[in-house]
Structures are given as C-alpha cells and as structure tokens.
Amino acid sequence: MLSAALLMTGAPFSRAQVNLPALGDSVSQDLDIGRERSIGDEVMREIWLDPDYVDDPLLQEYLEGTWQPLVEAARKLGNISDETAERFAWQPFLVRDKTINAFALPGGFVGVHLGLIAMTGSRDELASVLGHEMSHVTQRHIARRIAGDSRNSLLATAGLLLGLIAASRGHGSPDMANAAIVGSQAAAQAASLAFSRDMEREADRVGYNVMVAGGYAPGGMYSMFERMEQAYQLQDSGSYPYLRSHPLTSERIGDARSRIGPGDPTRPRGTAEHALMAARARVLMDPRAEAWAVLQNLDAGARDTQSGPNKVFDQLAARYASTLASIKMRSFNRAENSLRDAESMLKNIGDDPRADRMLVYLRAELDQAREHAADGFAALQKLSGERSRPMMMMRARLAMVDQNPASARDAAETLQTRVSLVPRDALAWQELAQLWTKLGQPLRAVRAQGEARAAVGDLNGAIDRLRSGLRQSKGRDADQIEAAVIDARLRTLLYQRRQLLAELYPRGAPPGEELP
C-alpha cells in the first residue's frame, strides 16, 4: 500500500484503549470537513487527468456495487455522520496498475488498483479492503495527521499526497515523485502523515464491522489476508507495496481470525461474476502487447488441471481473459473461439444471470471491435429493458460503427438525458461528443468536449473548448440556441475558475505568477 497517509491497514488489532481525538476537537477546528473535501478535490483533479485513471463501465459498476452496501452500513452504524454524508464524495475509482494496492484520500475518495481486483477470489475479499479504506475516511485519519500544522496550504497538502501516490506506484524516478511534493517541509510532512498504529487498529476494527453489517461474509478479511500472505511468500516481484509498507504480522492475521468466532475459518465462496470481473481487471491492468499475448494463451486449457471449489470459475475466467486480450490484440477469430467456449461452460454451470450478463457485454464488445454493429445490438437484446450505464456506453460505441444514423441519434439522446442527470460523467460526455460529430452537430460536439473537461476538473481545458465553440457559432448556419447555451456555460466556468483561484491563493498570486 501507500507509504504514508494513503495506506491500508498493517498494524494488528488490539483490545487496548485507542487514544484518538474525538471528531469534535481540534481536528474539526484545524481541518474542517469542507477543507478536507477541498483537498480531496484538488488531488482528484490531477488523478482524473492521469492516463492511468480508468473508467471502465463494467468494472466501475462492479466496484460501486461492492462499495454502496458499505456506505449504507457505515451510515446505519453512525460512522458516517449527516454532515460527512452530504459533504464528502464517498466515491471509489479505478487505477490502471498491476500492483496490489488501494488507498484513501481526503474527502471520501478511495482508489483501487486493478491489480488488487485481479487477485481477489471473492467479492467479500474486495469488500474487506474497501471497508478498511472507508474507515480511514470515516474516522478522519488523514485529517488527524495533518491537523494543527498551520503552515500547510491546500496546494502543499494536495501536492504531498500526489507525490506519495506517485512514489507508491513506482512510476518514474524518485526525483519525479519528489518533484510532485510541494513545499520546503515536504519530507517532514510525509513522515507525519504516516498512520499511527492506533489508527490502523481502529481502521481494522471499524472496517470489519462495516463489512459484516454490509452483508459480506465475516471471513472476507481473514481470507484476503491469507491469500495475500501466501502469494507474497511465493513471489515478491515488487507487486505488493501494501505488504512491504504494512507487513501481515501473525498478530494481525490472528486478530482477523478471532473475529470470525470458533470453528475452522473458510474462504468465502467465489462467484462466476466475480471471477469474470477479476479476469477483466487482469487484462486492463497491463496494456502491453506482451502481457495480452500471455493472457491469450489461457484459452489453451492450462487451467483445466486446477482443483478446488472455484475450479470451474477459474476456467471460465481464463476464457474471458483470453477473449478480451484477443479483442485488444485484434485477433478476432481467436476471440470468437474463446468466447464460445466461455458461453458453453456457463451453460454447463447452470442459470447464472449475472455471469451471463458479463458474457453478453463481452460479445457486444467483440462485435463493436469488428464493426459488426447489427450483431452487437442483437446480442444486447438479451438484456432488453436494462438501462444501466454500461448499456448506455456499449450502445453508444456500437452506434459509432453503425452505418445507420438512427442508432447514433438514439444513443445521443440517451446520453444527453444521462448527462443532464449526472453532469460529472466525463465518459458520457466524451461518447456524446463523438456521436454529435458523427451526426454533423459541431457546436453540440464541442460543448460536449468542454463539459468532459469540466467534469474531470480541467477548467482551463473546458474554457478553451467552449471559447472555440463560441467562435464557431459566429458562422451563418450555426445553431444559435446551442450558441447561447455555450455562452452561458462559459460564463459559469469562468466564475468557477475565479472562485477556485481565490480559494487556492487567498493572499493573491504566488511570486512570479499572475492569475488569469
């Protein structure tokens, strides 16, 4: 895990009194909830723009589906107050990285590496990690570590957190990571942000209670610890930053075991759906051709010799990974063969609507890559009536390769409704921009491009695109209604930028700089 404030648990649970400050004392005075959320927003503006930030509709849906029961449980248990429920984001997100890692940020953001999802054997194991990370947020551990340092500006703290993320992921040189840490006191601040043992114990205890109250198997946390310990002993190739930062001590594993109660602890049984989502994460976490070539070979039956309760699920996941990797490599015949094997295997398993749904989307993904739009739409008919985000995005992508403009219009209208309800959906705006371009609506397209940038916090990029749209609206045939919308939206974003700059630089521009 991360080597400072962005860490998952590592200290053993103890029944000793945890001497942490109450939420009503100096932590709320020195770093109130609004300011903590502002720091989180500032960090997320950088993360959203990072090429390794992932918005895969299916994996994001699965992550949020695992996360939401934990949020609801935390509210019922009183861990999430009415104020933090309203002010914090409570938003998980994905990072394209094959390392086993997850981290909490100020303001209710929790990042999950695809490598973590890929190695889990059940949804309960994933929930145990999310519950722990959520507890770092609900107990305001990050705020407690940075509270009281009046020299910390919002930008310095945000830059520090970004530097720690860069260092933990191992991308680039240490100098590059250090450059992201703002301020002359950065090294001392980094040390002070490390979670204390008491905080880790609290996150263990609170996270376990939230996980169980959320409906997940009590053995999920113990099973996750056991899986990671066994994997780490077999191979430490730098893929386990969590275990290096917070080693799995026998005391910690024992405490997780003791919470389950008497009897022999068993791993929660996996599901076909989770196996497929882990396989999807395995393909997307490493975009190198050589990595995909290895995954392609999983369709050769290498896993057919496996044993254990999840053998069939592992074999199904192998075919899924092979299919998706073959799609990425544009080996469509091989993808077709692997997908047919997966579909046959699922029929033999029996009725499993959730897993079947995943294969339907994979079939549509293959048809979209082959530009067989009609076949893709036909495959989606098995899910008729579904109005999910993955369905909207899949239909939009099929419409882009369809020769019939009617499908593009239908997809655009659906996405337009989506962004009116969820304006921060950057991916929906991006897809909408492409559809409007295909439909010959340049002003709508450029506005969608601007909104996509605004949705990820890139106000400068959004303003530039809307200004471009305003210039285009001077043409004789321009849609003046859309031009008026762009003009109004541009004024709003300019105001937001002024407000943000005033918040970041309350005493004016830094030396040598001039605020726009």
Coordinates of C-alpha atoms in Angstrom, one line a residue:
M1 CA 0.0 0.0 0.0
L2 CA 0.9 3.6 0.0
S3 CA 3.8 4.6 2.2
A4 CA 2.1 7.5 4.1
A5 CA -1.4 8.8 4.5
L6 CA -2.8 6.7 1.7
L7 CA -2.2 3.4 3.4
M8 CA -4.4 0.4 4.0
T9 CA -4.1 -1.3 7.4
G10 CA -1.0 -3.0 8.6
A11 CA -1.0 -2.8 12.4
P12 CA -2.5 -5.6 14.5
F13 CA -5.8 -5.1 16.2
S14 CA -5.7 -4.6 19.9
R15 CA -8.4 -4.5 22.6
A16 CA -6.4 -1.8 24.4
Q17 CA -7.9 1.6 24.6
V18 CA -7.4 3.6 21.4
N19 CA -6.4 7.1 22.4
L20 CA -7.5 9.0 19.3
P21 CA -9.0 12.5 19.4
A22 CA -12.8 12.8 19.1
L23 CA -14.1 14.3 15.9
G24 CA -15.4 17.3 17.8
D25 CA -12.0 18.5 19.0
S26 CA -9.0 20.2 17.3
V27 CA -9.2 18.1 14.1
S28 CA -12.5 19.8 13.2
Q29 CA -11.2 23.2 14.1
D30 CA -7.8 22.9 12.2
L31 CA -9.1 21.0 9.2
D32 CA -12.8 21.1 8.9
I33 CA -14.9 18.9 6.7
G34 CA -15.2 21.4 3.9
R35 CA -11.4 22.0 3.7
E36 CA -10.7 18.3 3.8
R37 CA -13.1 17.8 0.9
S38 CA -11.4 20.7 -1.0
I39 CA -8.0 18.9 -0.6
G40 CA -9.5 15.7 -1.9
D41 CA -11.0 17.5 -4.9
E42 CA -7.6 19.1 -5.7
V43 CA -5.9 15.7 -5.6
M44 CA -8.7 14.2 -7.8
R45 CA -8.3 16.9 -10.4
E46 CA -4.8 15.6 -11.0
I47 CA -5.8 11.9 -10.8
W48 CA -8.7 12.3 -13.3
L49 CA -6.3 13.7 -15.8
D50 CA -3.8 10.9 -15.3
P51 CA -3.7 8.4 -18.2
D52 CA -3.8 5.6 -15.7
Y53 CA -7.2 6.7 -14.3
V54 CA -9.7 4.1 -15.5
D55 CA -13.4 4.5 -16.2
D56 CA -14.3 1.0 -17.4
P57 CA -18.2 1.0 -17.2
L58 CA -18.4 -2.7 -16.2
L59 CA -15.6 -2.7 -13.6
Q60 CA -16.7 0.7 -12.2
E61 CA -20.2 -0.6 -11.8
Y62 CA -18.9 -3.7 -10.0
L63 CA -16.7 -1.6 -7.7
E64 CA -19.6 0.7 -6.9
G65 CA -21.9 -2.2 -6.3
T66 CA -19.5 -3.6 -3.8
W67 CA -18.9 -0.1 -2.2
Q68 CA -22.5 1.1 -1.8
P69 CA -23.6 -1.5 0.8
L70 CA -20.6 -0.5 2.9
V71 CA -21.6 3.2 2.7
E72 CA -25.1 2.3 3.8
A73 CA -23.8 0.1 6.6
A74 CA -21.5 2.8 7.8
R75 CA -24.4 5.3 7.9
K76 CA -26.5 2.9 9.9
L77 CA -23.6 2.3 12.3
G78 CA -23.1 6.0 12.8
N79 CA -19.7 6.0 11.2
I80 CA -20.8 8.4 8.5
S81 CA -22.5 11.5 10.1
D82 CA -25.2 13.5 8.3
E83 CA -22.6 16.2 7.6
T84 CA -20.0 13.9 6.1
A85 CA -22.7 12.1 4.2
E86 CA -23.6 15.3 2.5
R87 CA -20.2 16.9 2.1
F88 CA -17.9 14.0 1.3
A89 CA -17.8 12.3 -2.1
W90 CA -17.9 8.7 -1.0
Q91 CA -16.6 7.7 -4.4
P92 CA -14.4 4.8 -5.3
F93 CA -12.3 4.9 -8.5
L94 CA -10.0 2.6 -10.5
V95 CA -6.3 2.9 -11.3
R96 CA -4.6 1.1 -14.1
D97 CA -1.8 -0.6 -12.2
K98 CA -1.0 -4.3 -11.7
T99 CA 0.3 -3.8 -8.2
I100 CA -1.8 -4.9 -5.2
N101 CA -2.8 -1.6 -3.7
A102 CA -5.7 0.6 -2.6
F103 CA -5.7 4.0 -0.9
A104 CA -8.0 6.5 0.8
L105 CA -7.9 10.3 0.1
P106 CA -9.3 13.2 2.0
G107 CA -13.0 13.9 1.3
G108 CA -14.2 10.4 0.8
F109 CA -12.3 9.3 -2.4
V110 CA -10.9 5.7 -2.4
G111 CA -8.6 4.5 -5.2
V112 CA -8.3 0.8 -6.1
H113 CA -5.6 -0.7 -8.3
L114 CA -6.8 -3.1 -11.0
G115 CA -4.2 -5.5 -9.7
L116 CA -6.0 -5.7 -6.4
I117 CA -9.3 -6.7 -8.0
A118 CA -7.4 -9.2 -10.2
M119 CA -6.0 -11.1 -7.3
T120 CA -9.2 -11.3 -5.1
G121 CA -11.1 -14.6 -5.0
S122 CA -14.5 -13.2 -4.0
R123 CA -16.5 -10.0 -3.6
D124 CA -16.2 -10.4 0.2
E125 CA -12.4 -10.1 0.0
L126 CA -12.7 -7.0 -2.1
A127 CA -15.2 -5.6 0.4
S128 CA -12.8 -6.2 3.2
V129 CA -10.3 -3.9 1.6
L130 CA -12.9 -1.2 0.7
G131 CA -14.3 -1.3 4.3
H132 CA -10.9 -0.7 5.7
E133 CA -10.2 2.2 3.4
M134 CA -13.6 3.7 4.1
S135 CA -12.8 3.6 7.8
H136 CA -9.7 5.7 7.3
V137 CA -12.1 8.3 5.8
T138 CA -15.0 7.9 8.3
Q139 CA -12.6 8.2 11.3
R140 CA -10.9 11.1 9.5
H141 CA -7.4 9.7 10.0
I142 CA -5.8 11.8 7.3
A143 CA -7.3 15.0 8.8
R144 CA -6.0 14.0 12.2
R145 CA -2.5 13.6 10.8
I146 CA -2.3 17.0 9.1
A147 CA -4.4 18.9 11.6
G148 CA -2.5 21.5 13.7
D149 CA 0.1 22.3 11.0
S150 CA -1.0 25.8 10.2
R151 CA 1.8 26.2 7.6
N152 CA 0.1 23.6 5.4
S153 CA -1.6 25.3 2.5
L154 CA -4.2 23.4 0.5
L155 CA -1.9 23.1 -2.5
A156 CA 1.1 21.9 -0.4
T157 CA -1.0 19.2 1.1
A158 CA -2.5 18.1 -2.2
G159 CA 0.9 18.1 -3.8
L160 CA 2.3 16.0 -1.0
L161 CA -0.5 13.4 -1.4
L162 CA 0.1 13.3 -5.2
G163 CA 3.8 12.8 -4.6
L164 CA 3.1 9.9 -2.2
I165 CA 0.8 8.3 -4.8
A166 CA 3.5 8.6 -7.5
A167 CA 6.1 7.1 -5.2
S168 CA 3.9 4.2 -4.1
R169 CA 3.1 3.2 -7.7
G170 CA 6.8 3.1 -8.6
H171 CA 6.3 5.0 -11.9
G172 CA 9.3 7.1 -12.8
S173 CA 12.3 8.1 -10.7
P174 CA 12.3 9.1 -7.0
D175 CA 13.2 12.6 -8.2
M176 CA 10.0 12.8 -10.2
A177 CA 7.9 11.7 -7.2
N178 CA 9.7 14.2 -5.0
A179 CA 9.0 17.0 -7.5
A180 CA 5.3 16.4 -7.0
I181 CA 5.6 17.2 -3.3
V182 CA 5.2 20.9 -2.8
G183 CA 6.8 22.9 -0.1
S184 CA 10.1 23.1 1.9
Q185 CA 8.6 21.0 4.7
A186 CA 7.5 18.1 2.5
A187 CA 9.8 15.5 3.9
A188 CA 8.7 16.2 7.5
Q189 CA 5.1 16.3 6.4
A190 CA 5.4 13.0 4.7
A191 CA 6.7 11.4 7.8
S192 CA 3.9 12.9 9.9
L193 CA 1.2 11.6 7.6
A194 CA 2.0 8.0 8.2
F195 CA -0.9 6.4 10.0
S196 CA -0.3 5.5 13.7
R197 CA -0.7 2.0 15.0
D198 CA -3.8 3.2 16.9
M199 CA -5.3 4.5 13.7
E200 CA -4.6 1.2 11.9
R201 CA -6.2 -0.8 14.7
E202 CA -9.2 1.4 14.6
A203 CA -9.5 1.0 10.8
D204 CA -9.2 -2.8 11.2
R205 CA -11.9 -2.9 13.8
V206 CA -14.3 -0.4 12.2
G207 CA -13.7 -1.8 8.7
Y208 CA -14.6 -5.3 9.8
N209 CA -17.8 -4.2 11.5
V210 CA -18.8 -2.2 8.4
M211 CA -18.1 -5.2 6.1
V212 CA -20.2 -7.6 8.1
A213 CA -23.0 -5.0 8.5
G214 CA -22.9 -4.6 4.8
G215 CA -23.9 -8.2 4.3
Y216 CA -20.4 -9.6 3.4
A217 CA -19.0 -12.8 4.8
P218 CA -17.1 -12.4 8.1
G219 CA -14.3 -14.4 6.7
G220 CA -13.6 -12.0 3.9
M221 CA -10.9 -10.1 5.8
Y222 CA -9.2 -13.1 7.1
S223 CA -9.4 -14.8 3.6
M224 CA -7.9 -11.7 2.0
F225 CA -5.0 -11.6 4.5
E226 CA -4.3 -15.3 4.0
R227 CA -4.4 -15.0 0.2
M228 CA -2.0 -12.1 0.1
E229 CA 0.4 -13.7 2.6
Q230 CA 0.6 -16.9 0.6
A231 CA 1.0 -15.0 -2.7
Y232 CA 3.7 -12.8 -1.2
Q233 CA 5.7 -15.7 0.1
L234 CA 5.7 -17.3 -3.4
Q235 CA 6.7 -14.2 -5.3
D236 CA 7.8 -10.8 -4.3
S237 CA 8.3 -9.1 -7.6
G238 CA 7.5 -5.6 -6.4
S239 CA 3.8 -6.2 -6.9
Y240 CA 2.9 -6.0 -3.2
P241 CA 3.5 -2.4 -2.0
Y242 CA 0.8 -2.9 0.6
L243 CA 2.7 -5.8 2.2
R244 CA 6.0 -4.0 2.2
S245 CA 4.6 -0.9 3.8
H246 CA 2.4 -2.8 6.3
P247 CA 3.5 -6.4 6.6
L248 CA 0.9 -9.0 7.5
T249 CA 2.0 -9.9 11.0
S250 CA 0.9 -13.1 12.7
E251 CA -0.8 -10.9 15.3
R252 CA -2.9 -9.1 12.7
I253 CA -3.9 -12.3 10.9
G254 CA -4.7 -13.9 14.3
D255 CA -6.9 -10.9 15.2
A256 CA -8.8 -11.2 11.9
R257 CA -9.2 -14.9 12.6
S258 CA -10.5 -14.4 16.1
R259 CA -13.2 -12.0 14.9
I260 CA -14.8 -14.8 12.9
G261 CA -15.5 -16.9 16.0
P262 CA -15.0 -20.5 16.8
G263 CA -14.7 -23.1 14.2
D264 CA -12.5 -23.6 11.1
P265 CA -12.4 -20.4 9.1
T266 CA -13.2 -20.9 5.4
R267 CA -12.7 -18.6 2.5
P268 CA -16.0 -17.1 1.2
R269 CA -17.0 -18.9 -1.9
G270 CA -16.4 -17.0 -5.1
T271 CA -18.9 -16.4 -7.9
A272 CA -18.8 -16.6 -11.6
E273 CA -19.5 -12.9 -11.8
H274 CA -16.5 -12.0 -9.6
A275 CA -14.2 -14.4 -11.4
L276 CA -15.1 -12.6 -14.7
M277 CA -14.6 -9.2 -13.2
A278 CA -11.2 -10.2 -11.8
A279 CA -10.3 -11.5 -15.3
R280 CA -11.4 -8.2 -16.9
A281 CA -9.2 -6.3 -14.4
R282 CA -6.3 -8.7 -15.2
V283 CA -6.5 -7.7 -18.9
L284 CA -6.9 -4.0 -18.4
M285 CA -4.3 -3.6 -15.6
D286 CA -1.4 -4.1 -18.0
P287 CA -1.9 -2.7 -21.6
R288 CA 1.3 -4.1 -23.0
A289 CA 1.0 -6.4 -26.0
E290 CA 3.3 -9.0 -24.4
A291 CA 1.0 -9.1 -21.4
W292 CA -2.0 -9.6 -23.5
A293 CA -0.3 -12.3 -25.5
V294 CA 0.2 -14.3 -22.3
L295 CA -3.4 -13.9 -21.4
Q296 CA -4.5 -15.0 -24.8
N297 CA -2.9 -18.4 -24.2
L298 CA -5.2 -19.0 -21.2
D299 CA -7.7 -20.5 -23.7
A300 CA -5.4 -23.4 -24.4
G301 CA -6.7 -25.2 -21.3
A302 CA -3.8 -24.5 -19.0
R303 CA -6.2 -24.1 -16.1
D304 CA -8.2 -27.3 -16.7
T305 CA -6.0 -29.2 -14.4
Q306 CA -6.8 -26.9 -11.4
S307 CA -8.6 -28.2 -8.4
G308 CA -10.7 -26.7 -5.6
P309 CA -14.1 -25.2 -5.2
N310 CA -13.6 -22.4 -7.7
K311 CA -12.1 -24.6 -10.4
V312 CA -15.0 -24.1 -12.9
F313 CA -15.0 -20.3 -12.2
D314 CA -11.2 -20.1 -12.8
Q315 CA -11.6 -21.9 -16.1
L316 CA -14.5 -19.6 -17.1
A317 CA -12.4 -16.6 -16.1
A318 CA -9.5 -17.9 -18.2
R319 CA -11.7 -17.9 -21.4
Y320 CA -13.0 -14.4 -20.6
A321 CA -9.4 -13.1 -20.2
S322 CA -8.3 -14.8 -23.4
T323 CA -11.3 -13.3 -25.3
L324 CA -10.8 -9.8 -24.1
A325 CA -7.0 -10.0 -24.6
S326 CA -7.6 -11.3 -28.2
I327 CA -10.0 -8.4 -28.8
K328 CA -7.3 -5.9 -27.7
M329 CA -4.8 -7.7 -30.0
R330 CA -7.4 -7.7 -32.8
S331 CA -7.3 -11.5 -33.1
F332 CA -11.0 -11.7 -33.7
N333 CA -11.2 -15.4 -34.7
R334 CA -9.4 -16.4 -31.6
A335 CA -11.6 -14.2 -29.5
E336 CA -14.7 -15.8 -31.1
N337 CA -13.5 -19.3 -30.2
S338 CA -12.6 -18.4 -26.6
L339 CA -15.9 -16.6 -26.1
R340 CA -17.9 -19.6 -27.5
D341 CA -16.0 -21.8 -25.0
A342 CA -16.9 -19.5 -22.2
E343 CA -20.6 -19.4 -23.2
S344 CA -20.7 -23.2 -23.3
M345 CA -19.1 -23.5 -19.9
L346 CA -21.5 -21.1 -18.4
K347 CA -24.5 -23.2 -19.8
N348 CA -23.0 -26.2 -18.1
I349 CA -22.7 -24.3 -14.8
G350 CA -26.4 -23.6 -14.8
D351 CA -28.5 -20.5 -14.6
D352 CA -26.3 -17.5 -13.6
P353 CA -27.9 -14.3 -14.9
R354 CA -25.1 -12.0 -13.6
A355 CA -22.3 -14.0 -15.3
D356 CA -24.4 -14.4 -18.4
R357 CA -24.8 -10.6 -18.5
M358 CA -21.0 -10.2 -18.4
L359 CA -20.6 -12.5 -21.4
V360 CA -23.3 -10.7 -23.3
Y361 CA -21.3 -7.5 -22.9
L362 CA -18.2 -9.2 -24.0
R363 CA -20.0 -10.5 -27.1
A364 CA -21.1 -6.9 -27.9
E365 CA -17.5 -5.7 -27.2
L366 CA -16.2 -8.1 -29.8
D367 CA -18.8 -7.1 -32.3
Q368 CA -18.0 -3.5 -31.8
A369 CA -14.3 -4.1 -32.3
R370 CA -15.1 -6.0 -35.6
E371 CA -17.5 -3.2 -36.6
H372 CA -20.4 -5.6 -36.7
A373 CA -22.9 -3.2 -35.1
A374 CA -26.0 -5.1 -36.0
D375 CA -24.7 -8.2 -34.4
G376 CA -23.7 -6.2 -31.3
F377 CA -27.2 -4.7 -31.0
A378 CA -28.7 -8.1 -31.5
A379 CA -26.6 -9.5 -28.6
L380 CA -27.7 -6.8 -26.3
Q381 CA -31.3 -7.7 -26.9
K382 CA -30.8 -10.5 -24.3
L383 CA -30.6 -7.6 -21.8
S384 CA -33.7 -5.8 -23.1
G385 CA -35.1 -3.4 -20.6
E386 CA -31.7 -2.7 -18.9
R387 CA -30.9 1.0 -18.6
S388 CA -27.6 0.8 -16.9
R389 CA -24.5 2.9 -17.5
P390 CA -22.6 0.1 -19.2
M391 CA -25.6 -0.4 -21.5
M392 CA -25.6 3.3 -22.5
M393 CA -21.9 3.3 -23.2
M394 CA -22.0 0.0 -25.1
R395 CA -24.8 1.1 -27.3
A396 CA -23.0 4.4 -28.0
R397 CA -19.9 2.6 -29.1
L398 CA -21.8 0.3 -31.3
A399 CA -23.6 3.3 -32.8
M400 CA -20.3 4.8 -33.7
V401 CA -19.5 1.9 -36.1
D402 CA -23.1 1.6 -37.4
Q403 CA -23.9 2.8 -40.8
N404 CA -27.5 3.7 -39.7
P405 CA -27.6 7.3 -38.4
A406 CA -30.7 6.5 -36.4
S407 CA -28.8 4.4 -33.9
A408 CA -26.4 7.3 -33.4
R409 CA -29.3 9.7 -32.8
D410 CA -30.9 7.3 -30.3
A411 CA -27.6 6.8 -28.4
A412 CA -27.0 10.6 -28.3
E413 CA -30.5 11.3 -26.9
T414 CA -30.0 8.6 -24.3
L415 CA -26.6 10.0 -23.2
Q416 CA -28.0 13.6 -23.3
T417 CA -30.5 12.5 -20.7
R418 CA -27.8 10.8 -18.7
V419 CA -25.5 13.9 -18.5
S420 CA -28.5 16.2 -17.6
L421 CA -28.9 13.9 -14.5
V422 CA -25.2 13.2 -13.9
P423 CA -23.3 16.2 -15.3
R424 CA -20.0 14.9 -13.8
D425 CA -20.0 11.8 -16.0
A426 CA -16.9 12.6 -18.2
L427 CA -17.1 9.4 -20.1
A428 CA -20.7 10.0 -21.1
W429 CA -19.7 13.5 -22.4
Q430 CA -16.8 12.1 -24.4
E431 CA -19.0 9.5 -26.1
L432 CA -21.6 12.2 -26.7
A433 CA -19.0 14.4 -28.3
Q434 CA -18.2 11.7 -30.8
L435 CA -21.8 11.0 -31.6
W436 CA -22.6 14.6 -32.2
T437 CA -19.6 14.8 -34.5
K438 CA -20.9 11.8 -36.5
L439 CA -24.3 13.4 -36.7
G440 CA -22.9 16.7 -38.1
Q441 CA -23.6 18.8 -35.0
P442 CA -20.3 20.6 -34.4
L443 CA -21.4 23.0 -31.8
R444 CA -23.0 20.3 -29.7
A445 CA -19.9 18.2 -30.1
V446 CA -17.5 21.0 -28.9
R447 CA -19.8 21.7 -26.0
A448 CA -19.7 18.1 -25.0
Q449 CA -15.9 18.1 -25.3
G450 CA -15.8 21.1 -23.0
E451 CA -18.2 19.5 -20.5
A452 CA -16.0 16.4 -20.5
R453 CA -13.0 18.5 -19.4
A454 CA -15.1 20.3 -16.8
A455 CA -16.2 17.0 -15.4
V456 CA -12.7 16.0 -14.6
G457 CA -11.8 19.4 -13.1
D458 CA -9.8 20.7 -16.1
L459 CA -11.4 24.1 -16.1
N460 CA -8.8 25.6 -18.4
G461 CA -9.4 22.9 -21.0
A462 CA -13.1 23.3 -20.7
I463 CA -13.0 27.1 -21.1
D464 CA -10.7 26.8 -24.1
R465 CA -13.1 24.4 -25.9
L466 CA -16.2 26.5 -25.1
R467 CA -14.4 29.6 -26.4
S468 CA -13.7 27.7 -29.6
G469 CA -17.3 26.8 -29.8
L470 CA -18.3 30.4 -29.3
R471 CA -16.1 31.4 -32.2
Q472 CA -17.7 28.7 -34.4
S473 CA -21.1 30.0 -33.5
K474 CA -20.4 33.2 -35.5
G475 CA -21.0 31.2 -38.7
R476 CA -24.0 31.8 -40.8
D477 CA -25.6 28.4 -40.3
A478 CA -24.6 27.9 -36.6
D479 CA -27.3 26.7 -34.1
Q480 CA -27.9 29.9 -32.2
I481 CA -29.7 28.1 -29.4
E482 CA -26.7 25.9 -28.8
A483 CA -24.5 29.0 -29.1
A484 CA -26.5 30.7 -26.3
V485 CA -26.1 27.5 -24.1
I486 CA -22.3 27.6 -24.7
D487 CA -22.1 31.3 -23.9
A488 CA -24.0 30.8 -20.6
R489 CA -21.9 27.8 -19.7
L490 CA -18.7 29.6 -20.4
R491 CA -19.6 32.4 -18.1
T492 CA -20.3 29.8 -15.3
L493 CA -17.0 28.1 -15.8
L494 CA -15.1 31.4 -15.8
Y495 CA -16.7 32.3 -12.5
Q496 CA -15.9 28.8 -11.0
R497 CA -12.3 29.3 -12.0
R498 CA -12.1 32.7 -10.3
Q499 CA -13.6 31.1 -7.2
L500 CA -11.1 28.2 -7.2
L501 CA -8.1 30.5 -7.6
A502 CA -9.3 32.7 -4.8
E503 CA -9.5 29.6 -2.6
L504 CA -6.1 28.3 -3.6
Y505 CA -4.4 31.6 -3.4
P506 CA -6.3 33.6 -0.7
R507 CA -3.4 36.1 -0.5
G508 CA -3.1 36.6 -4.2
A509 CA -0.9 35.0 -6.8
P510 CA 2.4 33.4 -5.8
P511 CA 5.6 35.4 -6.6
G512 CA 6.4 35.5 -10.2
E513 CA 2.9 34.3 -11.3
E514 CA -0.2 36.2 -12.5
L515 CA -3.7 34.8 -12.0
P516 CA -5.8 34.7 -15.2

